[in-house]
Coordinates of C-alpha atoms in Angstrom, one line a residue:
X14 CA 11.9 -34.2 108.1
X15 CA 11.0 -37.3 106.1
X16 CA 7.3 -38.2 106.2
X17 CA 6.2 -41.5 107.5
X18 CA 5.1 -44.1 104.9
X19 CA 2.0 -44.7 106.9
X20 CA 1.2 -41.0 106.3
X21 CA 1.1 -41.5 102.6
X22 CA -1.2 -44.5 102.9
X23 CA -3.5 -42.6 105.2
X24 CA -3.8 -39.7 102.8
X25 CA -4.5 -41.9 99.8
X26 CA -7.1 -43.9 101.9
X27 CA -8.8 -40.7 102.9
X28 CA -8.9 -39.4 99.3
X29 CA -10.0 -42.7 97.8
X30 CA -12.7 -43.2 100.5
X31 CA -14.7 -40.4 98.8
X32 CA -14.0 -41.6 95.2
X33 CA -16.9 -44.0 94.4
X34 CA -16.1 -47.2 92.7
X35 CA -18.6 -46.1 90.1
X36 CA -16.0 -43.7 88.9
X37 CA -13.6 -46.5 88.0
X38 CA -13.0 -47.3 84.4
X39 CA -16.0 -49.3 83.3
X40 CA -15.0 -52.2 81.0
X41 CA -16.1 -55.2 83.0
X42 CA -18.8 -56.0 80.5
X43 CA -16.7 -55.5 77.3
X44 CA -16.7 -59.3 76.5
X45 CA -19.8 -61.4 76.3
X46 CA -20.1 -65.2 76.0
X47 CA -23.6 -66.6 75.5
X48 CA -25.7 -68.9 73.4
X49 CA -24.0 -72.0 71.8
X50 CA -20.4 -70.9 72.1
X51 CA -21.1 -67.4 70.8
X52 CA -19.4 -64.3 71.9
X53 CA -18.8 -60.6 71.3
X54 CA -15.8 -58.4 72.1
X55 CA -16.5 -54.7 72.4
X56 CA -13.0 -53.6 73.3
X57 CA -12.2 -52.1 69.9
X58 CA -15.3 -49.8 70.1
X59 CA -16.6 -51.8 67.1
X60 CA -18.0 -55.2 68.3
X61 CA -16.1 -58.3 67.0
X62 CA -17.6 -61.8 67.0
X63 CA -15.9 -64.4 69.2
X64 CA -16.0 -68.1 68.4
X65 CA -13.8 -69.6 71.1
X66 CA -16.4 -69.8 73.9
X67 CA -17.3 -73.0 75.6
X68 CA -20.7 -71.9 77.0
X69 CA -23.8 -73.9 76.1
X70 CA -25.9 -71.0 77.4
X71 CA -29.5 -71.9 76.8
X72 CA -30.7 -68.9 78.8
X73 CA -29.0 -66.7 81.3
X74 CA -25.3 -66.1 81.1
X75 CA -22.8 -63.7 82.6
X76 CA -19.2 -62.7 81.7
X77 CA -16.9 -60.5 83.7
X78 CA -13.7 -58.6 82.6
X79 CA -11.1 -56.7 84.5
X80 CA -10.9 -52.9 84.4
X81 CA -9.1 -53.0 81.1
X82 CA -11.7 -55.1 79.4
X83 CA -9.7 -58.4 79.5
X84 CA -11.7 -61.6 80.1
X85 CA -11.6 -63.0 83.6
X86 CA -14.3 -65.7 83.6
X87 CA -17.9 -66.5 82.5
X88 CA -20.8 -68.8 83.5
X89 CA -24.1 -70.2 82.5
X90 CA -25.1 -71.0 86.1
X91 CA -24.1 -74.6 85.7
X92 CA -20.4 -74.2 85.2
X93 CA -17.7 -71.5 85.4
X94 CA -15.1 -71.1 82.7
X95 CA -11.8 -69.3 83.2
X96 CA -10.1 -67.0 80.6
X97 CA -8.5 -70.0 79.0
X98 CA -12.0 -71.4 78.4
X99 CA -11.5 -74.3 80.8
X100 CA -13.7 -75.2 83.7
X101 CA -12.5 -73.2 86.7
X102 CA -11.2 -75.0 89.7
X103 CA -14.3 -76.1 91.7
X104 CA -16.3 -74.5 89.0
X105 CA -19.4 -76.7 88.9
X106 CA -22.4 -74.8 90.4
X107 CA -26.1 -75.5 90.3
X108 CA -27.6 -78.1 87.9
X109 CA -30.2 -76.3 85.9
X110 CA -28.9 -77.2 82.4
X111 CA -28.2 -73.5 81.8
X112 CA -31.9 -72.9 82.0
X113 CA -32.1 -69.9 84.4
X114 CA -33.4 -66.7 82.9
X115 CA -30.7 -64.7 84.6
X116 CA -27.4 -65.2 86.4
X117 CA -25.1 -62.3 87.4
X118 CA -21.5 -61.7 88.4
X119 CA -20.5 -58.7 90.5
X120 CA -17.2 -57.8 92.1
X121 CA -17.2 -57.7 95.8
X122 CA -17.0 -54.0 96.8
X123 CA -13.4 -52.7 97.5
X124 CA -11.9 -56.1 96.6
X125 CA -9.3 -56.7 93.9
X126 CA -9.8 -60.4 93.6
X127 CA -13.2 -61.6 94.9
X128 CA -16.3 -61.9 92.8
X129 CA -19.9 -63.2 93.5
X130 CA -21.9 -65.3 91.1
X131 CA -25.5 -65.2 92.1
X132 CA -27.9 -67.8 90.8
X133 CA -31.7 -68.1 91.1
X134 CA -34.3 -70.9 91.2
X135 CA -35.3 -72.9 88.2
X136 CA -38.9 -72.0 87.5
X137 CA -39.5 -71.3 91.2
X138 CA -38.3 -74.7 92.2
X139 CA -36.4 -75.7 95.3
X140 CA -32.9 -74.5 94.1
X141 CA -33.2 -71.3 96.2
X142 CA -31.3 -68.1 95.8
X143 CA -27.6 -68.9 96.1
X144 CA -24.3 -67.2 95.8
X145 CA -20.8 -68.5 94.9
X146 CA -17.5 -66.8 95.5
X147 CA -14.6 -66.7 92.9
X148 CA -11.1 -65.7 93.9
X149 CA -9.5 -64.6 90.6
X150 CA -6.0 -64.4 92.2
X151 CA -5.8 -68.2 92.5
X152 CA -4.1 -70.5 90.1
X153 CA -1.9 -67.9 88.5
X154 CA -4.8 -65.5 87.8
X155 CA -7.1 -68.3 86.3
X156 CA -9.2 -68.1 89.5
X157 CA -11.0 -70.7 91.6
X158 CA -14.4 -71.1 93.2
X159 CA -13.6 -70.9 96.9
X160 CA -17.2 -71.2 98.2
X161 CA -20.4 -72.2 96.5
X162 CA -24.1 -73.0 96.9
X163 CA -24.4 -70.5 99.8
X164 CA -28.2 -70.0 100.3
X165 CA -29.5 -66.4 100.6
X166 CA -33.2 -67.2 100.5
X167 CA -34.9 -70.5 101.1
X168 CA -38.3 -69.2 100.0
X169 CA -39.7 -69.5 96.5
X170 CA -38.2 -67.0 94.1
X171 CA -38.3 -66.4 90.4
X172 CA -35.5 -66.8 87.9
X173 CA -35.0 -63.0 87.7
X174 CA -31.9 -61.4 89.2
X175 CA -30.5 -57.9 88.6
X176 CA -28.0 -55.5 90.2
X177 CA -27.3 -51.8 90.4
X178 CA -25.0 -49.5 92.4
X179 CA -26.0 -48.1 95.8
X180 CA -26.3 -44.3 95.8
X181 CA -22.9 -44.2 97.5
X182 CA -21.3 -45.6 94.3
X183 CA -19.5 -48.3 96.2
X184 CA -22.0 -50.8 97.5
X185 CA -24.3 -52.9 95.3
X186 CA -28.0 -53.9 95.4
X187 CA -29.0 -57.4 94.3
X188 CA -32.7 -57.6 93.4
X189 CA -34.9 -60.5 92.8
X190 CA -38.6 -61.4 93.3
X191 CA -40.6 -63.8 95.3
X192 CA -42.9 -66.2 93.5
X193 CA -46.6 -66.1 94.4
X194 CA -46.3 -62.7 96.0
X195 CA -45.7 -59.1 95.0
X196 CA -42.5 -58.9 97.0
X197 CA -39.3 -57.6 95.6
X198 CA -36.2 -58.5 97.6
X199 CA -33.2 -56.1 97.6
X200 CA -29.9 -57.5 99.1
X201 CA -27.2 -55.1 100.0
X202 CA -23.7 -56.1 99.0
X203 CA -20.8 -54.3 100.8
X204 CA -17.1 -54.9 101.4
X205 CA -18.3 -57.1 104.4
X206 CA -20.3 -59.4 102.1
X207 CA -23.9 -59.9 101.1
X208 CA -26.5 -59.0 103.8
X209 CA -28.6 -62.1 104.5
X210 CA -31.6 -59.9 105.3
X211 CA -33.2 -58.3 102.3
X212 CA -35.1 -55.1 102.0
X213 CA -38.7 -56.3 101.2
X214 CA -40.8 -54.1 98.9
X215 CA -44.5 -55.2 98.4
X216 CA -45.0 -53.5 95.1
X217 CA -47.4 -54.1 92.3
X218 CA -49.4 -57.2 91.3
X219 CA -49.0 -60.6 92.9
X220 CA -47.2 -62.9 90.6
X221 CA -49.9 -65.6 90.2
X222 CA -48.6 -69.1 89.7
X223 CA -49.1 -70.4 86.2
X224 CA -49.0 -73.9 84.8
X225 CA -45.4 -75.2 85.0
X226 CA -44.5 -72.0 86.8
X227 CA -43.7 -70.5 83.3
X228 CA -44.2 -67.0 84.5
X229 CA -41.3 -67.4 87.0
X230 CA -39.2 -66.8 83.9
X231 CA -38.3 -63.3 82.6
X232 CA -35.9 -60.5 83.5
X233 CA -35.3 -57.8 86.0
X234 CA -33.5 -54.8 84.6
X235 CA -32.5 -51.6 86.4
X236 CA -32.1 -48.3 84.4
X237 CA -28.5 -47.1 83.9
X238 CA -29.2 -44.2 86.3
X239 CA -30.3 -46.7 89.0
X240 CA -33.7 -45.0 89.5
X241 CA -36.2 -47.3 87.6
X242 CA -36.7 -51.0 87.7
X243 CA -38.6 -53.1 85.1
X244 CA -39.9 -56.6 85.8
X245 CA -41.8 -59.2 83.7
X246 CA -43.1 -62.7 84.0
X247 CA -43.2 -65.0 80.9
X248 CA -46.8 -66.1 81.2
X249 CA -48.1 -69.2 79.6
X250 CA -50.5 -70.0 76.7
X251 CA -53.2 -67.5 76.1
X252 CA -53.9 -66.8 79.7
X253 CA -53.4 -63.1 80.3
X254 CA -53.6 -63.5 84.1
X255 CA -50.2 -65.2 84.3
X256 CA -48.3 -62.5 82.4
X257 CA -46.6 -59.6 84.2
X258 CA -45.0 -56.4 82.9
X259 CA -44.3 -53.7 85.4
X260 CA -42.3 -50.5 85.8
X261 CA -41.5 -49.2 89.2
X262 CA -39.3 -46.6 90.9
X263 CA -36.2 -47.6 92.8
X264 CA -34.6 -45.8 95.8
X265 CA -30.9 -46.8 95.4
X266 CA -30.2 -45.5 98.9
X267 CA -32.7 -47.6 100.8
X268 CA -33.3 -50.4 98.4
X269 CA -37.0 -49.8 98.4
X270 CA -39.1 -50.4 95.2
X271 CA -42.3 -48.4 94.9
X272 CA -44.8 -46.6 92.6
X273 CA -45.6 -49.7 90.4
X274 CA -47.0 -49.0 86.9
X275 CA -48.6 -52.0 85.1
X276 CA -47.8 -51.9 81.4
X277 CA -49.8 -53.6 78.6
X278 CA -48.1 -56.7 77.6
X279 CA -48.2 -58.9 74.5
X280 CA -48.1 -62.2 76.3
X281 CA -45.0 -64.3 76.8
X282 CA -42.9 -61.5 78.1
X283 CA -39.2 -62.3 78.5
X284 CA -36.6 -59.7 77.6
X285 CA -36.2 -56.2 79.1
X286 CA -33.9 -53.3 78.7
X287 CA -33.9 -49.5 79.3
X288 CA -32.3 -47.2 76.7
X289 CA -28.9 -45.8 77.6
X290 CA -30.5 -42.4 78.4
X291 CA -33.2 -44.0 80.6
X292 CA -36.0 -42.6 78.4
X293 CA -37.2 -45.8 76.7
X294 CA -38.1 -49.3 77.8
X295 CA -37.7 -52.2 75.4
X296 CA -39.6 -55.5 75.8
X297 CA -39.6 -58.8 74.0
X298 CA -41.8 -61.9 74.0
X299 CA -40.9 -65.6 74.1
X300 CA -43.9 -67.7 73.0
X301 CA -42.1 -70.9 72.8
X302 CA -44.4 -73.3 74.7
X303 CA -48.1 -73.7 75.0
X304 CA -48.8 -71.1 72.4
X305 CA -50.4 -71.8 69.0
X306 CA -48.0 -72.4 66.2
X307 CA -49.3 -69.5 64.2
X308 CA -48.6 -67.0 67.0
X309 CA -46.3 -64.0 66.8
X310 CA -43.4 -62.8 68.9
X311 CA -42.8 -59.1 69.3
X312 CA -40.1 -56.5 70.1
X313 CA -41.6 -53.3 71.3
X314 CA -40.9 -50.0 73.0
X315 CA -42.4 -47.8 75.7
X316 CA -41.6 -44.1 75.9
X317 CA -40.9 -43.1 79.5
X318 CA -39.9 -39.5 78.8
X319 CA -43.2 -37.9 79.8
X320 CA -43.0 -39.3 83.4
X321 CA -46.8 -39.7 83.4
X322 CA -48.1 -43.2 84.0
X323 CA -51.0 -43.1 81.6
X324 CA -49.0 -41.7 78.8
X325 CA -46.2 -44.2 79.4
X326 CA -48.8 -47.1 79.3
X327 CA -50.3 -45.9 76.1
X328 CA -46.9 -45.3 74.3
X329 CA -46.3 -48.9 73.4
X330 CA -45.0 -49.3 69.8
X331 CA -44.0 -52.5 68.1
X332 CA -40.5 -52.3 66.7
X333 CA -40.4 -55.8 65.1
X334 CA -42.6 -58.9 64.9
X335 CA -41.8 -62.4 63.7
X336 CA -43.9 -65.6 63.4
X337 CA -43.3 -68.2 66.1
X338 CA -43.1 -70.9 63.4
X339 CA -40.5 -69.0 61.4
X340 CA -36.7 -69.2 61.6
X341 CA -35.5 -68.2 65.1
X342 CA -39.1 -67.3 65.9
X343 CA -38.6 -66.3 69.5
X344 CA -36.9 -63.3 71.2
X345 CA -34.9 -63.6 74.3
X346 CA -32.9 -61.2 76.5
X347 CA -32.3 -57.6 75.7
X348 CA -29.1 -55.8 76.8
X349 CA -27.5 -52.4 76.5
X350 CA -24.0 -52.9 75.0
X351 CA -20.9 -51.0 76.0
X352 CA -21.2 -49.2 72.7
X353 CA -24.5 -47.7 73.7
X354 CA -26.5 -49.8 71.3
X355 CA -29.1 -52.3 72.5
X356 CA -28.7 -56.0 71.6
X357 CA -31.6 -58.4 71.3
X358 CA -31.2 -62.2 71.6
X359 CA -33.0 -64.3 68.9
X360 CA -33.2 -68.0 69.7
X361 CA -31.5 -70.4 67.3
X362 CA -30.3 -67.6 65.1
X363 CA -26.8 -66.9 63.8
X364 CA -27.5 -63.2 64.4
X365 CA -28.2 -60.9 67.3
X366 CA -30.7 -58.1 66.7
X367 CA -29.3 -54.6 67.2
X368 CA -31.2 -51.4 68.1
X369 CA -28.8 -48.8 66.7
X370 CA -30.4 -45.6 68.1
X371 CA -32.2 -46.8 71.3
X372 CA -32.7 -43.4 72.7
X373 CA -35.0 -42.4 69.8
X374 CA -38.8 -43.1 69.9
X375 CA -40.6 -45.8 67.9
X376 CA -39.1 -46.9 64.6
X377 CA -36.6 -44.1 64.7
X378 CA -34.7 -46.4 67.1
X379 CA -33.4 -48.2 63.9
X380 CA -33.7 -51.9 64.7
X381 CA -31.8 -54.3 62.5
X382 CA -33.0 -57.9 63.0
X383 CA -29.8 -59.3 61.5
X384 CA -27.7 -56.6 63.1
X385 CA -24.7 -58.6 64.2
X386 CA -23.4 -61.8 62.7
X387 CA -22.0 -64.4 65.1
X388 CA -19.6 -66.0 62.6
X389 CA -21.2 -69.4 62.5
X390 CA -22.2 -69.6 66.2
X391 CA -25.8 -69.6 67.5
X392 CA -27.7 -67.3 69.7
X393 CA -30.1 -68.7 72.3
X394 CA -32.3 -66.8 74.8
X395 CA -29.7 -65.2 77.0
X396 CA -27.1 -62.4 76.8
X397 CA -24.6 -61.1 79.3
X398 CA -26.1 -59.8 82.6
X399 CA -24.1 -57.2 84.5
X400 CA -24.6 -53.8 86.1
X401 CA -25.5 -51.3 83.3
X402 CA -22.9 -49.0 81.9
X403 CA -22.9 -47.3 78.5
X404 CA -20.6 -46.4 75.7
X405 CA -17.2 -47.1 77.2
X406 CA -15.7 -45.6 74.0
X407 CA -16.8 -42.2 75.1
X408 CA -15.9 -42.7 78.8
X409 CA -12.8 -40.8 79.8
X410 CA -9.6 -42.7 80.3
X411 CA -7.5 -40.8 82.8
X412 CA -3.8 -40.4 81.9
X413 CA -1.2 -38.0 83.1
X414 CA 2.4 -36.8 82.6
X415 CA 4.6 -34.5 84.6
X416 CA 7.6 -32.3 84.0
X417 CA 9.6 -34.5 86.4
X418 CA 9.0 -37.5 88.6
X419 CA 12.3 -37.7 90.5
X420 CA 13.8 -34.6 91.9
X421 CA 15.1 -32.8 95.0
X422 CA 13.4 -31.1 97.9
X423 CA 11.9 -27.7 97.5
X424 CA 11.3 -28.0 93.8
X425 CA 8.1 -27.3 91.9
X426 CA 6.9 -29.2 88.9
X427 CA 4.0 -29.1 86.4
X428 CA 1.4 -31.8 85.7
X429 CA -0.4 -32.4 82.4
X430 CA -3.7 -34.1 81.6
X431 CA -3.4 -36.7 78.8
X432 CA -6.8 -38.3 79.4
X433 CA -8.7 -39.7 76.4
X434 CA -12.3 -39.0 75.3
X435 CA -12.5 -35.3 76.0
X436 CA -12.9 -34.9 79.8
X437 CA -14.5 -31.7 80.8
X438 CA -13.6 -31.6 84.5
X439 CA -10.6 -32.7 86.6
X440 CA -9.9 -33.4 90.2
X441 CA -6.2 -33.8 91.1
X442 CA -4.9 -34.9 94.5
X443 CA -1.2 -34.4 95.5
X444 CA -0.6 -35.9 98.9
X445 CA 2.7 -34.7 100.3
X446 CA 2.8 -31.5 98.1
X447 CA 2.4 -28.0 99.5
X448 CA -0.8 -27.8 97.4
X449 CA -2.9 -30.9 98.1
X450 CA -5.4 -30.6 95.3
X451 CA -6.3 -28.8 92.1
X452 CA -9.3 -28.7 89.6
X453 CA -7.2 -27.3 86.7
X454 CA -6.7 -29.4 83.7
X455 CA -2.9 -28.9 83.8
X456 CA -1.8 -27.8 87.3
X457 CA 1.5 -25.9 87.4
X458 CA 3.9 -25.0 90.2
X459 CA 3.1 -28.0 92.5
X460 CA 5.9 -27.9 95.1
X461 CA 7.3 -30.6 97.4
X462 CA 9.2 -29.5 100.4
X463 CA 10.0 -32.8 102.1
X464 CA 11.7 -35.9 100.6
X465 CA 9.9 -39.2 100.2
X466 CA 7.7 -41.1 97.8
X467 CA 4.2 -39.7 96.9
X468 CA 1.1 -40.8 95.0
X469 CA -0.8 -38.7 92.4
X470 CA -4.6 -39.1 91.9
X471 CA -6.5 -37.8 88.9
X472 CA -10.3 -38.1 88.4
X473 CA -11.2 -37.1 84.9
X474 CA -14.9 -36.7 84.0
X475 CA -17.0 -36.0 80.9
X476 CA -20.7 -36.2 80.3
X477 CA -20.7 -40.0 80.2
X478 CA -18.8 -40.8 83.4
X479 CA -15.5 -40.5 85.2
X480 CA -12.3 -42.4 85.4
X481 CA -10.0 -42.5 88.4
X482 CA -6.2 -43.0 88.0
X483 CA -4.2 -43.5 91.2
X484 CA -0.4 -43.8 90.7
X485 CA 1.3 -44.9 93.9
X486 CA 4.9 -43.7 94.4
X487 CA 4.7 -41.7 91.2
X488 CA 6.7 -38.8 92.6
X489 CA 10.1 -39.4 94.3
X490 CA 11.6 -36.5 96.2
X491 CA 15.3 -37.0 97.0
X492 CA 16.8 -35.5 100.1
X493 CA 19.2 -32.6 99.4
X494 CA 22.7 -32.7 100.9
X495 CA 23.5 -30.6 103.9
X496 CA 25.0 -27.2 103.2
X497 CA 28.8 -27.6 103.2
X498 CA 31.4 -25.5 104.9
X499 CA 34.5 -24.1 103.1
X500 CA 37.7 -23.2 104.9
X501 CA 40.7 -21.1 103.9
X502 CA 44.1 -22.6 104.4
X503 CA 46.8 -20.2 103.3
X504 CA 46.1 -19.6 99.5
X505 CA 43.5 -22.4 99.1
X506 CA 39.8 -22.6 99.7
X507 CA 38.8 -26.1 100.8
X508 CA 35.3 -27.8 100.9
X509 CA 35.5 -30.5 103.5
X510 CA 32.1 -32.2 102.6
X511 CA 32.3 -35.3 100.5
X512 CA 30.3 -35.1 97.3
X513 CA 30.1 -36.5 93.8
X514 CA 30.4 -33.0 92.3
X515 CA 31.7 -29.5 93.1
X516 CA 31.4 -26.2 91.3
X517 CA 33.1 -23.1 92.5
X518 CA 31.7 -19.6 92.0
X519 CA 33.1 -16.1 92.4
X520 CA 30.6 -13.2 92.8
X521 CA 27.8 -15.6 91.7
X522 CA 29.6 -16.3 88.4
X523 CA 30.5 -20.0 87.7
X524 CA 34.3 -20.5 87.5
X525 CA 35.0 -22.7 84.5
X526 CA 37.0 -25.8 85.3
X527 CA 36.8 -25.2 89.1
X528 CA 35.2 -28.6 89.9
X529 CA 37.5 -30.0 92.6
X530 CA 36.9 -30.0 96.4
X531 CA 39.5 -27.1 96.6
X532 CA 40.2 -23.9 94.7
X533 CA 43.0 -21.4 94.7
X534 CA 41.7 -17.9 94.0
X535 CA 43.5 -15.9 91.5
X536 CA 41.8 -12.6 92.1
X537 CA 39.9 -10.8 94.9
X538 CA 36.2 -11.6 95.3
X539 CA 33.4 -13.5 97.1
X540 CA 33.8 -17.3 96.7
X541 CA 31.5 -20.2 97.5
X542 CA 31.0 -23.8 96.2
X543 CA 27.8 -25.8 95.2
X544 CA 28.0 -29.5 95.8
X545 CA 26.0 -32.1 93.9
X546 CA 25.2 -35.6 95.1
X547 CA 24.4 -38.8 93.1
X548 CA 20.7 -37.8 92.9
X549 CA 21.7 -34.4 91.3
X550 CA 20.6 -32.6 94.4
X551 CA 22.5 -29.4 95.3
X552 CA 23.5 -27.5 98.3
X553 CA 25.5 -24.2 98.5
X554 CA 28.3 -23.5 101.0
X555 CA 29.0 -20.4 103.0
X556 CA 30.9 -17.6 101.3
X557 CA 34.5 -16.4 101.9
X558 CA 35.7 -13.0 100.8
X559 CA 39.3 -12.9 99.4
X560 CA 41.1 -9.5 99.4
X561 CA 44.2 -8.5 97.5
X562 CA 46.4 -8.8 100.6
X563 CA 45.4 -12.5 101.0
X564 CA 46.6 -13.5 97.5
X565 CA 49.4 -16.0 97.5
X566 CA 53.1 -14.8 97.4
X567 CA 55.4 -17.5 96.1
X568 CA 58.6 -17.9 98.1
X569 CA 61.7 -17.7 95.9
X570 CA 63.8 -20.8 95.8
X571 CA 61.1 -22.9 97.5
X572 CA 60.0 -25.8 95.3
X573 CA 58.2 -29.1 95.4
X574 CA 58.6 -31.4 92.4
X575 CA 56.7 -33.1 91.0
X576 CA 53.5 -31.5 92.3
X577 CA 50.9 -32.9 91.9
X578 CA 52.5 -36.3 92.6
X579 CA 51.6 -39.9 93.6
X580 CA 53.1 -39.5 97.1
X581 CA 56.8 -39.1 96.6
X582 CA 58.3 -35.7 95.9
X583 CA 61.5 -33.7 96.3
X584 CA 61.6 -30.5 98.4
X585 CA 64.2 -27.7 97.8
X586 CA 64.8 -24.4 99.5
X587 CA 67.6 -21.9 98.8
X588 CA 68.7 -19.4 101.5
X589 CA 72.0 -17.6 102.2
X590 CA 72.5 -18.5 105.9
X591 CA 74.5 -21.4 107.1
X592 CA 74.1 -23.9 109.9
X593 CA 70.4 -23.4 110.1
X594 CA 68.1 -25.8 111.9
X595 CA 64.9 -26.6 109.9
X596 CA 61.8 -28.5 110.7
X597 CA 59.7 -30.1 107.9
X598 CA 56.0 -30.6 108.8
X599 CA 53.1 -31.9 106.6
X600 CA 49.5 -31.4 107.6
X601 CA 46.2 -32.5 106.0
X602 CA 43.3 -30.1 105.4
X603 CA 42.1 -30.7 108.9
X604 CA 45.4 -29.4 110.4
X605 CA 46.5 -32.9 111.5
X606 CA 50.2 -33.5 111.4
X607 CA 51.0 -36.6 109.2
X608 CA 54.7 -36.0 108.8
X609 CA 57.3 -34.2 110.8
X610 CA 61.1 -34.3 110.8
X611 CA 64.0 -32.0 112.1
X612 CA 67.1 -31.2 110.0
X613 CA 70.3 -29.8 111.7
X614 CA 72.9 -27.3 110.4
X615 CA 71.6 -26.9 106.9
X616 CA 74.1 -24.9 104.8
X617 CA 72.7 -22.6 102.0
X618 CA 70.5 -25.1 100.3
X619 CA 68.0 -27.6 101.6
X620 CA 67.1 -30.7 99.5
X621 CA 65.1 -33.6 100.7
X622 CA 62.8 -36.4 99.3
X623 CA 59.7 -37.0 101.3
X624 CA 57.4 -40.1 100.8
X625 CA 53.7 -39.8 101.7
X626 CA 52.5 -42.6 99.5
X627 CA 50.7 -44.3 102.4
X628 CA 48.4 -41.2 102.7
X629 CA 45.1 -40.9 101.0
X630 CA 44.9 -38.8 97.8
X631 CA 44.1 -35.1 98.5
X632 CA 45.5 -31.8 99.5
X633 CA 48.3 -31.4 102.1
X634 CA 50.4 -28.5 103.3
X635 CA 54.2 -28.6 103.7
X636 CA 55.9 -26.2 106.2
X637 CA 59.6 -25.6 106.4
X638 CA 60.3 -23.7 109.6
X639 CA 63.5 -22.0 110.6
X640 CA 64.2 -19.7 113.5
X641 CA 63.4 -16.6 111.4
X642 CA 60.7 -17.7 109.0
X643 CA 58.1 -20.2 108.0
X644 CA 57.9 -21.4 104.3
X645 CA 54.6 -23.0 103.2
X646 CA 53.6 -24.9 100.0
X647 CA 50.6 -26.9 99.0
X648 CA 51.0 -30.6 98.0
X649 CA 48.5 -32.5 95.9
X650 CA 48.6 -36.3 96.1
X651 CA 46.8 -38.0 93.3

């Protein structure tokens, strides 16, 4: 019985329900646009500078790609540019002159086309926390902003916004901070949308308002494993009381932030980033306003590997320092790149700093201040903000092959893993097969008993992550023809089932050349035929045993010429008697009479031309019947 199409969809839905989106190929951050029209493309595994951006990104910027790493759109909070670097339809957002510390783009969970852009308040002003919705399917894939300036929080919040995955791997936590309190706000994003009611976590020191609300600037960063959160406030002048630098724990199931650890800052904190292995925290300072001209900006590291608060707080080590009055004298955002290096924004520089070995302690991290040349473009304070992922070049890329993809019922095939980047574990799903799943790298003998179209799912994992490949309708099972019946009519075996191909066998041995719907046995044996349809599916007939006594005995003097013929032929029969009455009768393979005629007083020899040209091509049987005997011959019309 053919399975219902809805059954396939249900099976795939059930399987995919338990495959977190986290396991999807992670390339959504492979292109960055930031600074004054600067950009980086990570897709080749070796970063390449881009010079075609339109983004005047003074501070926070965000770029999003599809699952293959191809650009979809980017924003500096003010405007949204599509992949052709044109302002997206309805793409004018908040008016903050690109001067928000962070803006973030996230894909709506379980959606193929909807994305949220989340913007914050300018220095804790009245802009509020807002979200804007992009439908990338509009305008031929160029996208359009379908809803904007939707207020999430009317209270006073800072410019910091971060995001990480929920523990279920599907939903997302958006995290920001209230100004003038110690409240973190965690908003849950699901396939239903953004929850308007945040999880509130009183955690750590109150963010004390500073002159011009300067300490409302800074960054929130969540560790790649989603278990730690770092937060800072820029501070102002030489007032230590307005600076904030804090490390906390994050429960990615509940959204709660707890166990705050105040870290010693160097004033003017702005950039933050964890190392790819979650063991280090990097910080940078931005002493651009209200500081003395001979002040210094710093890039420094904390070692988190001990897990002991006091040891962490005392582990600060300066990685690089530069005078505020020197070229590019201020640091900006810090961000883990897809290549597992950490990138450091340097204001008004033609370079981005690069921490080449960020998992190593202190100076072993190998920081290069002029690490990446922007090909004539200029870095500012921001880099791309997105949910952390690391080293896409080592992430598995699921790929498969099979010994066949279109075949007949009750056949078994083999599957082969062709995934890239050395996966170490595999989870296969075969809805519709006799064996529904396998954890082997190359499953063999997967059998399909019922015809229809079926999907194949492979989750390939290595130490870095997993990739999920779902191929809908990858397998096509063709319905086999019904088993035919063969009949014996005189000396001929006939298969009545229509088919595109026939092959006759005797005693299980193929009879060479016996490829018609009929066959005349020439020796005793067990005979059957296998038919083949247009999909190359087979079915075997019943068997008929032919004995020696059943072999044909040609009548002397009885002839049909020509035979085969196009429908007209001459019949002759010699016999000694005179004045015989004969009846000529022609039947088809079903025994139906299609021609019949009486002949009176035939003397010695019968000769008659018969015309059957109006009949279909095929096998027919001619009988000449006298009072004493019946003479039979086969006729083939072609």
